[in-house]
Short mmCIF file of C-alpha atoms and ligand atoms in Angstrom, two decimals:
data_model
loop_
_atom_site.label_atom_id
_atom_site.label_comp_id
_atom_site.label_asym_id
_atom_site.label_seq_id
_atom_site.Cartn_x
_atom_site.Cartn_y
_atom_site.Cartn_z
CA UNK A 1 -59.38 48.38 -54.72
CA UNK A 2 -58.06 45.74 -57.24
CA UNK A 3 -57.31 42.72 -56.00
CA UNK A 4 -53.48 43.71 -57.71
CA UNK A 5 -53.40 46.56 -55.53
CA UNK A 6 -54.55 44.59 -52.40
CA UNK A 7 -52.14 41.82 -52.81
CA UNK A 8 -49.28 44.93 -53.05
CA UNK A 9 -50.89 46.86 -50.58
CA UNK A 10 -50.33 43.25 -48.44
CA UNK A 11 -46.76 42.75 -49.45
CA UNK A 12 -46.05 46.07 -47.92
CA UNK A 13 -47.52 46.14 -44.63
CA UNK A 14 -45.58 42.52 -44.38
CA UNK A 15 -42.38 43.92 -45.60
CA UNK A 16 -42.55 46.98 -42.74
CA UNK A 17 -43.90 44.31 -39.82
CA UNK A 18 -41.14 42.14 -40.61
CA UNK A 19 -38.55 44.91 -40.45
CA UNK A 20 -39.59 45.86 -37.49
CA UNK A 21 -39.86 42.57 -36.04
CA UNK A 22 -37.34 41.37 -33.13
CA UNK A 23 -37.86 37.79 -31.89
CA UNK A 24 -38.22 34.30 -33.56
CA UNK A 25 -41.35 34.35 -32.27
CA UNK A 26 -42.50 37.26 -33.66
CA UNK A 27 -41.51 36.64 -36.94
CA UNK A 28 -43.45 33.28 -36.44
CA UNK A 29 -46.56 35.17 -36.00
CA UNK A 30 -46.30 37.39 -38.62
CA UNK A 31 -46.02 33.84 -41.22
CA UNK A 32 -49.45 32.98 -39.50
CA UNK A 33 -51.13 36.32 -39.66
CA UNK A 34 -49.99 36.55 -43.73
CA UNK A 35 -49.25 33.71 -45.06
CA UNK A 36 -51.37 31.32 -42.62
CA UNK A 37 -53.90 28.68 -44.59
CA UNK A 38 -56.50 29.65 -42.12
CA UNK A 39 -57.04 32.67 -41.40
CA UNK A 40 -53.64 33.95 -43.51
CA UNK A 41 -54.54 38.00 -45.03
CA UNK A 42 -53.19 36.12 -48.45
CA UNK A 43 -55.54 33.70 -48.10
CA UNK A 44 -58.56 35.77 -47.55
CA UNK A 45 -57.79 37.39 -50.89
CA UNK A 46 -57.50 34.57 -52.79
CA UNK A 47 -60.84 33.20 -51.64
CA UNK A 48 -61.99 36.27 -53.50
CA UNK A 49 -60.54 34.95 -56.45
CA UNK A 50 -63.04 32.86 -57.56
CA UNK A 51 -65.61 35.96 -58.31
CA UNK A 52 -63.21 37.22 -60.28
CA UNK A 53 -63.03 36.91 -64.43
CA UNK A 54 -61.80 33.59 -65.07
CA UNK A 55 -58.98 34.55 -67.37
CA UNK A 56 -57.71 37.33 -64.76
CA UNK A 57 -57.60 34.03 -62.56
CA UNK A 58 -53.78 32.48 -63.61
CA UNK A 59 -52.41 36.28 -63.64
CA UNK A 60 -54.04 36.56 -59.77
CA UNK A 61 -52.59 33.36 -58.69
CA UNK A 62 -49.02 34.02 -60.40
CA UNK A 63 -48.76 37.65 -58.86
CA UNK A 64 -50.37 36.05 -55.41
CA UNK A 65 -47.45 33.26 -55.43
CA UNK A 66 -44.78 36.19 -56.13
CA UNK A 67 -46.25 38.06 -52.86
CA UNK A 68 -46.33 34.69 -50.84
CA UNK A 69 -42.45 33.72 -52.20
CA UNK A 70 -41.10 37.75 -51.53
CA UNK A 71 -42.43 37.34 -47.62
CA UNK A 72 -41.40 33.90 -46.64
CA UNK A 73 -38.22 35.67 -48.58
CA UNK A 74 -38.14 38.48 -46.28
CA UNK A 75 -39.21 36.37 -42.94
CA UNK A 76 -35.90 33.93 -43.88
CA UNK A 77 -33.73 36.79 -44.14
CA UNK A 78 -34.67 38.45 -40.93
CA UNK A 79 -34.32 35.11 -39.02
CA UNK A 80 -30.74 34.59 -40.18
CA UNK A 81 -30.12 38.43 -39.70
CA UNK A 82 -31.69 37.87 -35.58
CA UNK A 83 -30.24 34.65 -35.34
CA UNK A 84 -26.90 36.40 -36.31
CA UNK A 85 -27.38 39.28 -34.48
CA UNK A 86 -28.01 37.66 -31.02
CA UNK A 87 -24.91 35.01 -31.60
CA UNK A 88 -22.61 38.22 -31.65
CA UNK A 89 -24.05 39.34 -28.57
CA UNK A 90 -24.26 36.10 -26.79
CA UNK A 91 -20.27 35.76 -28.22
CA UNK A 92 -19.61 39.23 -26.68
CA UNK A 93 -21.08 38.82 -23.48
CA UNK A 94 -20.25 35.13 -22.31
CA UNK A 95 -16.45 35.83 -23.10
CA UNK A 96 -14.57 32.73 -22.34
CA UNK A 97 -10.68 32.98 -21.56
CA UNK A 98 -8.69 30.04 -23.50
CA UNK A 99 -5.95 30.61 -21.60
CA UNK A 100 -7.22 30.61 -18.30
CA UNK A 101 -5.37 27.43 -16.77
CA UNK A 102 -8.39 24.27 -16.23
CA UNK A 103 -9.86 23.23 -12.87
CA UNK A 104 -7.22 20.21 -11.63
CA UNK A 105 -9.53 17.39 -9.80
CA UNK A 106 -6.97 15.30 -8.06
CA UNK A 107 -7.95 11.29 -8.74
CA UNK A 108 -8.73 9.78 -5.42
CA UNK A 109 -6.69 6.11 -4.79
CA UNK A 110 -6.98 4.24 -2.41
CA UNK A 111 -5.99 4.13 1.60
CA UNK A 112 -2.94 2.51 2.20
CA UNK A 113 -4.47 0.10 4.23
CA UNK A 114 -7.06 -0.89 1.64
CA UNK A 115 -3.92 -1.08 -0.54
CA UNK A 116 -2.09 -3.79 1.83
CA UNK A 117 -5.02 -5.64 2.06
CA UNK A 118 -5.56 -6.46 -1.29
CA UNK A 119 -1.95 -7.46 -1.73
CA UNK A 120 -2.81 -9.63 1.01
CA UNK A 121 -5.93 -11.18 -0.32
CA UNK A 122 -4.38 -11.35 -3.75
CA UNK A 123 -1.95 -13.71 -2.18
CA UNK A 124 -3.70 -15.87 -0.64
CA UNK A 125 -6.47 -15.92 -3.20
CA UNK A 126 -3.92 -17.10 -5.12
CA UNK A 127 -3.00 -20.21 -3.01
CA UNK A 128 -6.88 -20.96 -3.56
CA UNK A 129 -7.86 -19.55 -0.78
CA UNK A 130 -11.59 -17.76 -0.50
CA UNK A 131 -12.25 -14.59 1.13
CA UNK A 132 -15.54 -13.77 3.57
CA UNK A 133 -16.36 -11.19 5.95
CA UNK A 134 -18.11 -11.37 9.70
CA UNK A 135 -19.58 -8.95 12.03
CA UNK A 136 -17.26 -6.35 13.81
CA UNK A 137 -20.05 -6.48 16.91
CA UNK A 138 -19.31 -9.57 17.96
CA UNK A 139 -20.72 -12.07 20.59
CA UNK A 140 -19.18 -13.34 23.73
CA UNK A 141 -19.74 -16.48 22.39
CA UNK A 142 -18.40 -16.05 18.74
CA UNK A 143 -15.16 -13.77 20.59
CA UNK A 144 -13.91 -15.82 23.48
CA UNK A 145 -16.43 -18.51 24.80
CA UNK A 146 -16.27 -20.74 20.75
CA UNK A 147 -12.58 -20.31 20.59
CA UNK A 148 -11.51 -22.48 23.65
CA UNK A 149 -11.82 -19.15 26.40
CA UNK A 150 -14.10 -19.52 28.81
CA UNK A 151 -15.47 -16.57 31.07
CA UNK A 152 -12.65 -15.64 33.50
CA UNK A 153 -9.74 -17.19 31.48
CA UNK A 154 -6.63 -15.50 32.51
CA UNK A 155 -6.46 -15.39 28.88
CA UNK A 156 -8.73 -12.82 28.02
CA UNK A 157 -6.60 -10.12 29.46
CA UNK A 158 -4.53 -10.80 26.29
CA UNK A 159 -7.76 -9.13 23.91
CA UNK A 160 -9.00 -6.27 26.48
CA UNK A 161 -11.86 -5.70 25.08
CA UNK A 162 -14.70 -2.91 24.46
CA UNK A 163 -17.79 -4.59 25.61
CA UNK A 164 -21.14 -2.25 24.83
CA UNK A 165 -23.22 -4.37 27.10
CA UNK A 166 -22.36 -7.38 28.72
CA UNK A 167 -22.15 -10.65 26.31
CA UNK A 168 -21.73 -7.81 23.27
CA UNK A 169 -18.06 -6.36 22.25
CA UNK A 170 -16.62 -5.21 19.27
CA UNK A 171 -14.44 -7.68 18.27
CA UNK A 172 -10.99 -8.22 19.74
CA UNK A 173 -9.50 -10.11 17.02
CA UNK A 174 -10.78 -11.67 13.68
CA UNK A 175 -10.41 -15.29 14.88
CA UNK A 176 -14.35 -15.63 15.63
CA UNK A 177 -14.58 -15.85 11.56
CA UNK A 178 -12.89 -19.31 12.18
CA UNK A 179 -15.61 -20.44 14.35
CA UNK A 180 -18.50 -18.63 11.76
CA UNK A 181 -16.83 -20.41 8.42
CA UNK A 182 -16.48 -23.94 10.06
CA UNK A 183 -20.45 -23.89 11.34
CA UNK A 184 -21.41 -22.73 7.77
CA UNK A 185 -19.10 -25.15 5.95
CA UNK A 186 -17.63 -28.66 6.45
CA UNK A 187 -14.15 -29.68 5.62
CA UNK A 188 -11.98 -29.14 3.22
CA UNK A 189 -12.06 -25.17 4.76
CA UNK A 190 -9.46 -22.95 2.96
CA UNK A 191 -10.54 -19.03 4.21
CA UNK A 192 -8.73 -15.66 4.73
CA UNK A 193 -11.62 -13.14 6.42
CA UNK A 194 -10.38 -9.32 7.01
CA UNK A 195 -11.73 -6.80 9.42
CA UNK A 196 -11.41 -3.96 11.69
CA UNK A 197 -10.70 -5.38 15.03
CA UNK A 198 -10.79 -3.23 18.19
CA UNK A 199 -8.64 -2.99 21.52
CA UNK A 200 -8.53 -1.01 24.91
CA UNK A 201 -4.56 -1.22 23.97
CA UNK A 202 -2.55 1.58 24.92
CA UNK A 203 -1.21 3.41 22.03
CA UNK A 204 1.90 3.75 20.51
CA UNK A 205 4.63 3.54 17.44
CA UNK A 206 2.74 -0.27 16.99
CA UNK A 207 -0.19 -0.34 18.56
CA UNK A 208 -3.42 1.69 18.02
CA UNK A 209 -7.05 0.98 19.34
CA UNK A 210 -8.61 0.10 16.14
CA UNK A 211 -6.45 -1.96 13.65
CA UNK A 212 -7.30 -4.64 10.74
CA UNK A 213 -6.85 -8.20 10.71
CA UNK A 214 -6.81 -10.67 8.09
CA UNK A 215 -7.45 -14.11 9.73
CA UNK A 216 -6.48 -17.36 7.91
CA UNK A 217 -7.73 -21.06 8.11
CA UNK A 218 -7.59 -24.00 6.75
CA UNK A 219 -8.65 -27.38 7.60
CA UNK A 220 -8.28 -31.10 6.03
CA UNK A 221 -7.35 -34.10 6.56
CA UNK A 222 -3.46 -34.83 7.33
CA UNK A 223 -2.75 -31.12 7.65
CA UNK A 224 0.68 -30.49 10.01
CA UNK A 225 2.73 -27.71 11.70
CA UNK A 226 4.91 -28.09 8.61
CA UNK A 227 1.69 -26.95 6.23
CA UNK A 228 1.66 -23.42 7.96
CA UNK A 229 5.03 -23.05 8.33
CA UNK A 230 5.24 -23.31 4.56
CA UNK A 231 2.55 -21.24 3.53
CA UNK A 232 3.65 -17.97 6.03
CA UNK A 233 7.28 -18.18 4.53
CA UNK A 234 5.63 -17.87 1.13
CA UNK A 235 3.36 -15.09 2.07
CA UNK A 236 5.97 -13.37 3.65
CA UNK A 237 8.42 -13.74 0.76
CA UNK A 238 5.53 -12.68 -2.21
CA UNK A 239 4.74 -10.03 0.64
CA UNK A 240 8.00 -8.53 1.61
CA UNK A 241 10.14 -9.90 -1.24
CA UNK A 242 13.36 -12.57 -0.74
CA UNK A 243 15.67 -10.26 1.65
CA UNK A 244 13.22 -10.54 4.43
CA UNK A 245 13.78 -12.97 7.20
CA UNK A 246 10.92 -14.53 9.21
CA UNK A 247 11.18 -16.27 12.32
CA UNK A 248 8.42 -18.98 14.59
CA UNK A 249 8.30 -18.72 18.36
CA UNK A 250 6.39 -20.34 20.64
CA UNK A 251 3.43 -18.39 21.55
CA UNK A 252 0.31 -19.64 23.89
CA UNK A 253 -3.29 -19.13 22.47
CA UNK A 254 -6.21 -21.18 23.89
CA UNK A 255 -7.66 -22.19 20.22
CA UNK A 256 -4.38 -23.29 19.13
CA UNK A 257 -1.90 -25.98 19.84
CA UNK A 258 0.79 -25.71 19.14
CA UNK A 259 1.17 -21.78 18.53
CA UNK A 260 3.54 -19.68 17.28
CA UNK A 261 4.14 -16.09 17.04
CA UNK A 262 5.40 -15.14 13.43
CA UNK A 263 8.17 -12.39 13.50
CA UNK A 264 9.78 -10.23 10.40
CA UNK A 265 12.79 -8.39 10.57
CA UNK A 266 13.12 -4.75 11.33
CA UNK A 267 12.69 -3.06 8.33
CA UNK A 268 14.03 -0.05 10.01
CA UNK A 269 17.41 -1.23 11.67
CA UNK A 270 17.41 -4.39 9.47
CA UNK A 271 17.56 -6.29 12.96
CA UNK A 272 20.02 -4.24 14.86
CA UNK A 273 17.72 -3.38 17.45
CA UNK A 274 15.98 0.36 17.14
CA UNK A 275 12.44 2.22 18.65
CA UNK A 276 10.02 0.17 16.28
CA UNK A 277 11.18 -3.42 17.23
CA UNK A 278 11.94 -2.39 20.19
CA UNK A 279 15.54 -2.98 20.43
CA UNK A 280 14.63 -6.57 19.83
CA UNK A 281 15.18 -6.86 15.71
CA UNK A 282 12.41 -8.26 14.89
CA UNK A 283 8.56 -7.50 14.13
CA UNK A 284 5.60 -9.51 15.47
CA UNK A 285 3.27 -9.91 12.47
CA UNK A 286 1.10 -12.33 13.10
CA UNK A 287 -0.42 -15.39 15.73
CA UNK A 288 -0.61 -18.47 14.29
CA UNK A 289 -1.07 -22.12 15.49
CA UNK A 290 -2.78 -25.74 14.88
CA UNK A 291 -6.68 -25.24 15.25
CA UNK A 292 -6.94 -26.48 18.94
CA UNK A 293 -9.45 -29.91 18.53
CA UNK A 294 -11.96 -28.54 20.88
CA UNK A 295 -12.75 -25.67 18.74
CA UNK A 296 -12.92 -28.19 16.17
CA UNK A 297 -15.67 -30.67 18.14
CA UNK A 298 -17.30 -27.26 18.97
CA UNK A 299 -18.53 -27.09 15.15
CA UNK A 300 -18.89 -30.78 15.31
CA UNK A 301 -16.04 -31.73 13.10
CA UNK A 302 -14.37 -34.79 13.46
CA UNK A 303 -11.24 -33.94 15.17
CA UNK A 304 -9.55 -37.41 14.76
CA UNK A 305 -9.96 -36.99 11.08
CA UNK A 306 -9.53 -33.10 9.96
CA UNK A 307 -6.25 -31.18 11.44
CA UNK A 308 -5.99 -27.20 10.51
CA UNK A 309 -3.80 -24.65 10.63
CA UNK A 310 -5.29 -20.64 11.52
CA UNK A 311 -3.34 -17.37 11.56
CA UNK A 312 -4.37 -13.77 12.59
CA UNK A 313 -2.05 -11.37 10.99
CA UNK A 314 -2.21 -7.32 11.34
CA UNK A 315 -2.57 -5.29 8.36
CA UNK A 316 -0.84 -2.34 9.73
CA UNK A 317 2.28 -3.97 11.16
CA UNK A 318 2.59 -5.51 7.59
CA UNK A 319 1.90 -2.09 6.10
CA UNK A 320 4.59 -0.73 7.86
CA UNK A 321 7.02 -3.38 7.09
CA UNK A 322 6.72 -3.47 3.03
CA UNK A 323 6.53 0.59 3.05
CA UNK A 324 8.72 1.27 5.99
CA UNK A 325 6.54 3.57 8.23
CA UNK A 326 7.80 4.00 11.61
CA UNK A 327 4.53 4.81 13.12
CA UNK A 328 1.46 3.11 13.33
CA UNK A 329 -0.50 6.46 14.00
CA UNK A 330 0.00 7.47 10.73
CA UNK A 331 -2.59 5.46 8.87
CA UNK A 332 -5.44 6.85 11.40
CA UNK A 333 -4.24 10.79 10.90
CA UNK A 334 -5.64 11.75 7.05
CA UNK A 335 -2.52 14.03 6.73
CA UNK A 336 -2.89 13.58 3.08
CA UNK A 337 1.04 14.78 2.79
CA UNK A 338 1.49 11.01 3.94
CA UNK A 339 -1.09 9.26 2.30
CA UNK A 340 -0.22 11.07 -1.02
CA UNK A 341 2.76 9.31 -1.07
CA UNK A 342 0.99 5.62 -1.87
C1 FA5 B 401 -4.67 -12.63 17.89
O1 FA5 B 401 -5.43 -11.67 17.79
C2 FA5 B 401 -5.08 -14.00 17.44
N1 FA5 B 401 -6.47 -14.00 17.14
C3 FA5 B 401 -4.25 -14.40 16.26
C4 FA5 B 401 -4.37 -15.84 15.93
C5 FA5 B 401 -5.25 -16.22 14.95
C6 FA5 B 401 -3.63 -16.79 16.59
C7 FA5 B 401 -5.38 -17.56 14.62
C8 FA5 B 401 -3.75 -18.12 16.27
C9 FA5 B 401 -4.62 -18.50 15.30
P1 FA5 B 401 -2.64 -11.21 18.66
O2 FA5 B 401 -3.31 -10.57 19.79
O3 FA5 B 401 -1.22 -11.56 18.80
O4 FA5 B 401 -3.38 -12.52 18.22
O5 FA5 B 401 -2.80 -10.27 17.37
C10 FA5 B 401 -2.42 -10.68 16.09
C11 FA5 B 401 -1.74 -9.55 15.32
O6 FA5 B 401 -2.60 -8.42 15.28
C12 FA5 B 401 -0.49 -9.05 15.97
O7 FA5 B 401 0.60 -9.82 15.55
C13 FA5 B 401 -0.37 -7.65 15.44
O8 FA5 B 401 0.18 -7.66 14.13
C14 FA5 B 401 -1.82 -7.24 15.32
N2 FA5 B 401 -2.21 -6.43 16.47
C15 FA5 B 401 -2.64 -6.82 17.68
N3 FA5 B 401 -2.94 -5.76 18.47
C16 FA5 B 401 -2.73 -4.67 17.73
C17 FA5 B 401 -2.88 -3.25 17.95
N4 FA5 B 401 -3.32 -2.76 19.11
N5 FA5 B 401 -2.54 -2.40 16.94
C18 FA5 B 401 -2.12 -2.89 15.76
N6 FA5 B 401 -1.98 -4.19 15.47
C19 FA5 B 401 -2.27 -5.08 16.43
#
């Protein structure tokens, strides 16, 4: 056989192969097996080539490169042909539906509570004050014994307490932050601390077991009564806006003297008297007082020369009075037709 007719005899099994060939792959395999530099069916009859006349030589190699060009040719055109052929399927089968209305992922926000809070810590943070965090397992020490209340105090009936072993409670009230900031720190002290605080209260439209605090202090020299009046009535106007009313009365609390309880007015009745205030008007917000100096001289400040002011106000009751929810038990429920509406 001439090497003419081998080369055609070539380009025709190629041309039938490819035809028949179905995959990428394949086709792949076929370039190798023809066209291949090693090992390539073109290639072994070109090596013949150089036993052959040397002016039959350019003719060979022109025909040769024809045959080479005409199968890449045909290998191209079946790729685009497959490569076509399975995009219509693929199109067919994986049949999407424009109009099918999209999958609606509600955007989370934040809990009310975590929402009042940061009002509240913008506030203050504003008024330069700093914000840290203590422990919600809290020591006797840190809870009661630190902050003027020794064991069997009448007073601790006032913060009834879950102890989980004895000497070990969770925290009644936020107030042992005072006690944690002024060992850490020495004066000038200018802190609000937030927390979970925990109660063996009985529950109802105001009260609930668990409930956050956001505890104040500050201490300096020359600082008066008149200081933290000043600074709740501003809180409690940016807080509430102008229209609210706030009100001091005396209150007793072993680490502070004098004390006051801070009262709003009903949100609800605007102070007529109705179920959430009791009948009484007004809303208890916060306790507040003059740091008492033995809980000073406890941290071994100077109590002649630094004065302080400390408040411990709830999150909920405040909650309640800038949204005007009637019911404490509300925040702890996830019914998310009430939280949805924050
Ligand atoms: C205290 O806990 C004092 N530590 C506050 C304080 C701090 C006084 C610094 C002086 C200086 P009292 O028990 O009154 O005080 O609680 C403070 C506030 O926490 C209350 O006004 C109320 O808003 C909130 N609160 C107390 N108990 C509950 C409860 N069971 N549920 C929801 N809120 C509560």
């Amino acid at each position: 056989m001439s090497i003419f007719e081998q080369l055609t005899q070539l380009q025709k099994g190629a041309e039938e192969k490819i035809a028949a060939a179905v995959s990428k792959e394949e086709l792949e395999g076929l370039w190798t097996q023809f066209l291949g530099r090693k090992g390539g069916e073109l290639t072994a009859i070109l090596r013949s080539v150089k036993g052959l006349d040397p002016q039959e030589r350019p003719l060979v190699g022109k025909v040769a490169n024809e045959v080479k060009g005409a199968i890449e040719g045909l290998i191209a055109k079946r790729q685009e042909l497959l490569y076509q052929a399975n995009l219509e399927k693929r199109l067919s089968s994986e049949q999407l539906d424009v109009t099918l209305p999209g999958r609606w992922q509600e955007p989370g926000r934040a809990h009310i509570l975590s929402q009042t809070l940061g009002r509240i810590k913008e506030i203050f943070k504003g008024l330069g004050y700093s914000v840290m965090a203590g422990p919600e397992i809290e020591t006797d020490y840190y809870n009661f014994e630190a902050l003027n209340i020794p064991a069997n105090h009448p007073s601790r009936e006032m913060w009834d307490s879950f102890f989980l072993r004895p000497g070990l409670l969770m925290r009644s009230h936020t107030s042992p932050n005072q006690v944690r900031v002024m060992e850490r720190q020495d004066p000038p002290v200018r802190v609000v601390c937030p927390g979970k605080c925990y109660r063996r209260d009985a529950v109802d439209a105001t009260h609930f077991w668990e409930f956050h605090q956001v505890e104040g202090l500050l201490v300096d020299e020359r600082v008066t009564f008149a200081d933290l009046k000043g600074t709740l009535e501003l809180f409690a106007k940016a807080m509430f806006g102008e229209r609210r009313r706030t009100r001091f009365n005396p209150s007793y609390f072993p680490f502070t003297e004098p004390s006051a309880e801070v009262m709003v007015d009903c949100f609800v009745c605007e102070g007529k008297g109705c179920r959430v205030c009791k009948n009484s008007g007004w809303i208890e917000i916060m306790g507040a007082g003059m740091v008492h100096p033995r809980v000073l001289q406890g941290v071994g400040y100077d109590s002649e020369r630094y004065s302080g002011f400390a408040f411990g106000m709830g999150v909920e009751r405040i909650a309640m009075l800038t949204y005007a929810i009637d019911d404490i038990r509300l925040f702890y429920e996830d019914d998310l037709r009430f939280l949805r509406q924050f």
